[in-house]
Amino acid sequence: MSRLTGRGPGESPLIGVLALQGGVAEHVRALTAVGARTRLVRRPGELDALDGIVVPGGESSVLDKLSRSFGVAEPLRDALLGGLPALVTCAGLLLLAETLTDAAPGQQTLGVLHVRARRNAFGSQLDSFETHLDLTGVGNVPAVFIRAPVIETCGDGVETLASVQDHVVAVRQGAITALAFHPELTDDLTVHSAFVAACANAREAEQRRIA
Ligand code: GLN
């Protein structure tokens, strides 16, 4: 059955926000401000009929443990592999990464994003900072980094979208946009607006395909 069943073409996109831990409310605020409908996702059934999903930042080892204990890790992985558009930020990027440098003991990942990412890569001097960067295909955006990861290596199908101090901090792989920083902690809605537009386009393309 299509994940689009029951959706009207004119309806605003329905975007899930993985709501286990971290910056959930901030993403909901930004998504709502750009006209999306939102649904908090904690359980597998809450992934049904979404047009996209946001995996917020927080603490990746906690996200890993909670997503497995809520039984949502595998269904989320399947949905992402099935092409569900995703915007993942900071710890969300780490949750999706194929490989981690400096993982917490026992920490697992969903392994769908073909990158090696280093946790807490900017060190104590630059623990948190704010900058502006050019995000390919999106524009110049403010970016808040908080104990942020960097992407050390990119595998097949991964396109670099932005770098800071020669470190890759934003990539795209298919319908997944992965950011090491937090666009949701600024007033700028460019990233969320581009993501929701991409989700709406993906839904329309899917509707044309199954029509
Ligand atoms: N350092 C955190 C981690 O390893 C990520 C920080 C964040 O999401 N702001 O998960």
mmCIF file of C-alpha atoms and ligand atoms in Angstrom:
data_model
loop_
_atom_site.group_PDB
_atom_site.id
_atom_site.type_symbol
_atom_site.label_atom_id
_atom_site.label_comp_id
_atom_site.label_asym_id
_atom_site.label_seq_id
_atom_site.Cartn_x
_atom_site.Cartn_y
_atom_site.Cartn_z
ATOM 1 C CA MET A 1 0.000 0.000 0.000
ATOM 2 C CA SER A 2 1.293 3.436 -0.801
ATOM 3 C CA ARG A 3 2.386 5.580 2.114
ATOM 4 C CA LEU A 4 0.371 8.297 0.364
ATOM 5 C CA THR A 5 -2.993 6.613 0.645
ATOM 6 C CA GLY A 6 -5.744 8.978 1.619
ATOM 7 C CA ARG A 7 -3.849 12.210 0.967
ATOM 8 C CA GLY A 8 -5.470 14.990 -1.013
ATOM 9 C CA PRO A 9 -3.202 16.728 -3.543
ATOM 10 C CA GLY A 10 -3.870 20.175 -2.078
ATOM 11 C CA GLU A 11 -3.222 19.218 1.526
ATOM 12 C CA SER A 12 -0.099 20.615 3.143
ATOM 13 C CA PRO A 13 2.639 18.028 3.667
ATOM 14 C CA LEU A 14 2.492 15.945 6.828
ATOM 15 C CA ILE A 15 5.930 15.850 8.415
ATOM 16 C CA GLY A 16 6.813 13.535 11.277
ATOM 17 C CA VAL A 17 9.239 14.637 13.964
ATOM 18 C CA LEU A 18 10.978 11.850 15.848
ATOM 19 C CA ALA A 19 10.004 12.821 19.377
ATOM 20 C CA LEU A 20 12.114 10.649 21.637
ATOM 21 C CA GLN A 21 14.565 13.292 22.845
ATOM 22 C CA GLY A 22 16.205 16.573 21.825
ATOM 23 C CA GLY A 23 15.083 19.580 19.809
ATOM 24 C CA VAL A 24 11.586 18.365 18.951
ATOM 25 C CA ALA A 25 9.567 21.500 19.764
ATOM 26 C CA GLU A 26 11.931 23.743 17.797
ATOM 27 C CA HIS A 27 11.515 21.679 14.628
ATOM 28 C CA VAL A 28 7.735 21.534 15.091
ATOM 29 C CA ARG A 29 7.677 25.337 15.414
ATOM 30 C CA ALA A 30 9.733 25.831 12.236
ATOM 31 C CA LEU A 31 7.743 23.262 10.228
ATOM 32 C CA THR A 32 4.455 24.792 11.340
ATOM 33 C CA ALA A 33 5.725 28.257 10.444
ATOM 34 C CA VAL A 34 6.362 27.148 6.854
ATOM 35 C CA GLY A 35 2.867 25.663 6.545
ATOM 36 C CA ALA A 36 3.465 21.953 7.152
ATOM 37 C CA ARG A 37 1.321 19.745 9.337
ATOM 38 C CA THR A 38 3.341 17.833 11.912
ATOM 39 C CA ARG A 39 3.048 14.592 13.816
ATOM 40 C CA LEU A 40 5.212 13.487 16.737
ATOM 41 C CA VAL A 41 6.661 10.047 16.028
ATOM 42 C CA ARG A 42 7.507 7.628 18.816
ATOM 43 C CA ARG A 43 5.881 4.404 17.640
ATOM 44 C CA PRO A 44 6.139 2.523 14.343
ATOM 45 C CA GLY A 45 2.511 3.206 13.300
ATOM 46 C CA GLU A 46 3.163 6.935 13.527
ATOM 47 C CA LEU A 47 5.407 6.634 10.457
ATOM 48 C CA ASP A 48 2.402 5.781 8.266
ATOM 49 C CA ALA A 49 1.350 8.212 5.518
ATOM 50 C CA LEU A 50 4.061 10.774 6.264
ATOM 51 C CA ASP A 51 5.404 12.989 3.496
ATOM 52 C CA GLY A 52 8.689 13.463 5.321
ATOM 53 C CA ILE A 53 10.403 13.085 8.661
ATOM 54 C CA VAL A 54 12.716 15.190 10.798
ATOM 55 C CA VAL A 55 15.172 13.542 13.162
ATOM 56 C CA PRO A 56 16.228 16.257 15.617
ATOM 57 C CA GLY A 57 19.490 16.799 17.412
ATOM 58 C CA GLY A 58 20.036 15.884 21.026
ATOM 59 C CA GLU A 59 22.289 13.061 22.120
ATOM 60 C CA SER A 60 22.790 10.355 19.552
ATOM 61 C CA SER A 61 23.476 7.480 21.944
ATOM 62 C CA VAL A 62 20.218 8.291 23.785
ATOM 63 C CA LEU A 63 18.335 8.541 20.477
ATOM 64 C CA ASP A 64 19.785 5.178 19.536
ATOM 65 C CA LYS A 65 18.711 3.495 22.793
ATOM 66 C CA LEU A 66 15.234 5.049 22.868
ATOM 67 C CA SER A 67 14.504 4.373 19.195
ATOM 68 C CA ARG A 68 15.329 0.722 19.710
ATOM 69 C CA SER A 69 13.376 0.383 22.937
ATOM 70 C CA PHE A 70 10.302 2.084 21.400
ATOM 71 C CA GLY A 71 10.570 -0.328 18.455
ATOM 72 C CA VAL A 72 10.759 2.542 15.984
ATOM 73 C CA ALA A 73 14.398 2.110 14.875
ATOM 74 C CA GLU A 74 13.853 -0.675 12.323
ATOM 75 C CA PRO A 75 10.624 0.771 10.839
ATOM 76 C CA LEU A 76 12.306 4.160 10.562
ATOM 77 C CA ARG A 77 15.266 2.548 8.810
ATOM 78 C CA ASP A 78 12.906 0.777 6.404
ATOM 79 C CA ALA A 79 10.997 3.998 5.703
ATOM 80 C CA LEU A 80 14.245 5.844 4.940
ATOM 81 C CA LEU A 81 15.450 3.029 2.692
ATOM 82 C CA GLY A 82 12.054 3.211 0.980
ATOM 83 C CA GLY A 83 12.691 6.850 0.080
ATOM 84 C CA LEU A 84 10.846 8.789 2.805
ATOM 85 C CA PRO A 85 12.296 12.324 2.601
ATOM 86 C CA ALA A 86 14.244 13.179 5.759
ATOM 87 C CA LEU A 87 15.859 16.198 7.348
ATOM 88 C CA VAL A 88 18.235 15.072 10.077
ATOM 89 C CA THR A 89 20.194 17.410 12.285
ATOM 90 C CA CYS A 90 23.255 16.832 14.457
ATOM 91 C CA ALA A 91 22.507 13.777 16.649
ATOM 92 C CA GLY A 92 19.942 12.819 13.988
ATOM 93 C CA LEU A 93 22.763 12.714 11.432
ATOM 94 C CA LEU A 94 24.737 10.471 13.790
ATOM 95 C CA LEU A 95 21.726 8.160 14.223
ATOM 96 C CA LEU A 96 21.530 7.623 10.462
ATOM 97 C CA ALA A 97 25.276 7.382 9.722
ATOM 98 C CA GLU A 98 26.809 4.156 8.512
ATOM 99 C CA THR A 99 29.880 4.471 10.759
ATOM 100 C CA LEU A 100 30.818 6.621 13.767
ATOM 101 C CA THR A 101 34.175 7.745 15.056
ATOM 102 C CA ASP A 102 34.085 8.103 18.870
ATOM 103 C CA ALA A 103 30.776 6.309 19.293
ATOM 104 C CA ALA A 104 29.583 5.825 22.880
ATOM 105 C CA PRO A 105 30.045 2.279 24.220
ATOM 106 C CA GLY A 106 27.472 0.017 22.571
ATOM 107 C CA GLN A 107 26.110 2.800 20.392
ATOM 108 C CA GLN A 108 24.437 1.593 17.195
ATOM 109 C CA THR A 109 23.240 3.468 14.141
ATOM 110 C CA LEU A 110 20.603 2.931 11.477
ATOM 111 C CA GLY A 111 23.371 2.812 8.870
ATOM 112 C CA VAL A 112 21.338 4.282 6.011
ATOM 113 C CA LEU A 113 23.487 7.347 5.346
ATOM 114 C CA HIS A 114 26.729 6.378 3.628
ATOM 115 C CA VAL A 115 29.105 8.474 5.699
ATOM 116 C CA ARG A 116 31.603 8.161 8.513
ATOM 117 C CA ALA A 117 30.798 10.871 11.075
ATOM 118 C CA ARG A 118 32.863 11.979 14.058
ATOM 119 C CA ARG A 119 30.943 12.868 17.200
ATOM 120 C CA ASN A 120 31.782 16.083 19.089
ATOM 121 C CA ALA A 121 34.312 16.901 16.393
ATOM 122 C CA PHE A 122 34.928 20.593 17.067
ATOM 123 C CA GLY A 123 36.495 20.080 20.511
ATOM 124 C CA SER A 124 36.035 22.072 23.675
ATOM 125 C CA GLN A 125 37.299 25.419 22.306
ATOM 126 C CA LEU A 126 34.540 25.468 19.715
ATOM 127 C CA ASP A 127 32.015 23.413 21.629
ATOM 128 C CA SER A 128 29.231 25.707 20.431
ATOM 129 C CA PHE A 129 29.318 28.424 17.806
ATOM 130 C CA GLU A 130 27.127 30.154 15.283
ATOM 131 C CA THR A 131 28.050 30.985 11.722
ATOM 132 C CA HIS A 132 26.547 31.480 8.273
ATOM 133 C CA LEU A 133 27.158 29.046 5.488
ATOM 134 C CA ASP A 134 26.200 28.467 1.876
ATOM 135 C CA LEU A 135 24.096 25.371 1.646
ATOM 136 C CA THR A 136 24.160 24.100 -1.945
ATOM 137 C CA GLY A 137 20.743 24.303 -3.564
ATOM 138 C CA VAL A 138 19.220 26.028 -0.524
ATOM 139 C CA GLY A 139 21.042 29.321 0.065
ATOM 140 C CA ASN A 140 22.977 31.166 2.726
ATOM 141 C CA VAL A 141 21.706 30.134 6.159
ATOM 142 C CA PRO A 142 22.579 30.778 9.787
ATOM 143 C CA ALA A 143 23.863 27.638 11.479
ATOM 144 C CA VAL A 144 24.157 26.874 15.186
ATOM 145 C CA PHE A 145 26.689 24.183 16.065
ATOM 146 C CA ILE A 146 26.399 22.488 19.481
ATOM 147 C CA ARG A 147 28.876 19.710 20.229
ATOM 148 C CA ALA A 148 28.484 19.037 16.541
ATOM 149 C CA PRO A 149 29.724 16.143 14.467
ATOM 150 C CA VAL A 150 31.598 16.403 11.176
ATOM 151 C CA ILE A 151 31.466 14.072 8.230
ATOM 152 C CA GLU A 152 34.861 12.523 7.742
ATOM 153 C CA THR A 153 34.187 10.444 4.644
ATOM 154 C CA CYS A 154 31.348 10.253 2.150
ATOM 155 C CA GLY A 155 30.400 7.080 0.337
ATOM 156 C CA ASP A 156 28.398 6.362 -2.795
ATOM 157 C CA GLY A 157 25.629 8.765 -3.662
ATOM 158 C CA VAL A 158 26.509 11.323 -0.985
ATOM 159 C CA GLU A 159 26.816 14.931 -2.141
ATOM 160 C CA THR A 160 28.510 17.581 0.011
ATOM 161 C CA LEU A 161 26.300 20.634 0.623
ATOM 162 C CA ALA A 162 28.470 22.706 2.978
ATOM 163 C CA SER A 163 31.772 22.754 4.820
ATOM 164 C CA VAL A 164 33.127 24.711 7.792
ATOM 165 C CA GLN A 165 36.864 24.977 8.449
ATOM 166 C CA ASP A 166 37.416 22.311 5.780
ATOM 167 C CA HIS A 167 35.061 19.923 7.531
ATOM 168 C CA VAL A 168 31.992 18.638 5.726
ATOM 169 C CA VAL A 169 28.938 19.613 7.798
ATOM 170 C CA ALA A 170 26.031 19.066 5.404
ATOM 171 C CA VAL A 171 25.305 16.353 2.857
ATOM 172 C CA ARG A 172 22.505 15.013 0.721
ATOM 173 C CA GLN A 173 21.944 11.405 -0.197
ATOM 174 C CA GLY A 174 18.826 10.884 -2.279
ATOM 175 C CA ALA A 175 15.907 12.243 -0.257
ATOM 176 C CA ILE A 176 17.959 12.572 2.950
ATOM 177 C CA THR A 177 19.399 15.950 3.927
ATOM 178 C CA ALA A 178 21.802 15.633 6.845
ATOM 179 C CA LEU A 179 23.118 18.677 8.727
ATOM 180 C CA ALA A 180 25.690 18.720 11.527
ATOM 181 C CA PHE A 181 24.140 21.958 12.814
ATOM 182 C CA HIS A 182 20.794 23.259 14.051
ATOM 183 C CA PRO A 183 18.765 25.414 11.646
ATOM 184 C CA GLU A 184 15.795 25.108 14.019
ATOM 185 C CA LEU A 185 17.562 27.167 16.706
ATOM 186 C CA THR A 186 17.526 30.265 14.515
ATOM 187 C CA ASP A 187 14.617 32.382 13.238
ATOM 188 C CA ASP A 188 15.593 31.607 9.658
ATOM 189 C CA LEU A 189 13.130 29.220 7.998
ATOM 190 C CA THR A 190 15.044 28.660 4.737
ATOM 191 C CA VAL A 191 16.074 25.068 5.491
ATOM 192 C CA HIS A 192 12.617 23.967 6.698
ATOM 193 C CA SER A 193 10.904 25.732 3.848
ATOM 194 C CA ALA A 194 13.152 23.977 1.265
ATOM 195 C CA PHE A 195 12.592 20.637 2.978
ATOM 196 C CA VAL A 196 8.800 20.948 3.093
ATOM 197 C CA ALA A 197 8.764 22.017 -0.577
ATOM 198 C CA ALA A 198 10.855 18.945 -1.460
ATOM 199 C CA CYS A 199 8.429 16.731 0.488
ATOM 200 C CA ALA A 200 5.462 18.229 -1.384
ATOM 201 C CA ASN A 201 7.234 17.667 -4.728
ATOM 202 C CA ALA A 202 8.072 14.076 -3.816
ATOM 203 C CA ARG A 203 4.435 13.453 -2.892
ATOM 204 C CA GLU A 204 3.194 14.911 -6.174
ATOM 205 C CA ALA A 205 5.684 12.844 -8.162
ATOM 206 C CA GLU A 206 4.544 9.713 -6.305
ATOM 207 C CA GLN A 207 0.882 10.571 -6.904
ATOM 208 C CA ARG A 208 1.542 10.977 -10.647
ATOM 209 C CA ARG A 209 3.405 7.656 -10.642
ATOM 210 C CA ILE A 210 0.539 5.702 -9.044
ATOM 211 C CA ALA A 211 -2.286 7.559 -10.891
HETATM 212 N N1 GLN B 1 27.242 15.476 20.515
HETATM 213 C C1 GLN B 1 25.924 14.958 20.381
HETATM 214 C C2 GLN B 1 25.906 13.478 20.083
HETATM 215 O O1 GLN B 1 26.884 12.823 20.034
HETATM 216 C C3 GLN B 1 25.155 15.672 19.292
HETATM 217 C C4 GLN B 1 24.884 17.104 19.696
HETATM 218 C C5 GLN B 1 23.676 17.702 19.104
HETATM 219 O O2 GLN B 1 22.755 17.023 18.593
HETATM 220 N N2 GLN B 1 23.589 19.004 19.237
HETATM 221 O O3 GLN B 1 24.862 12.947 19.897
#
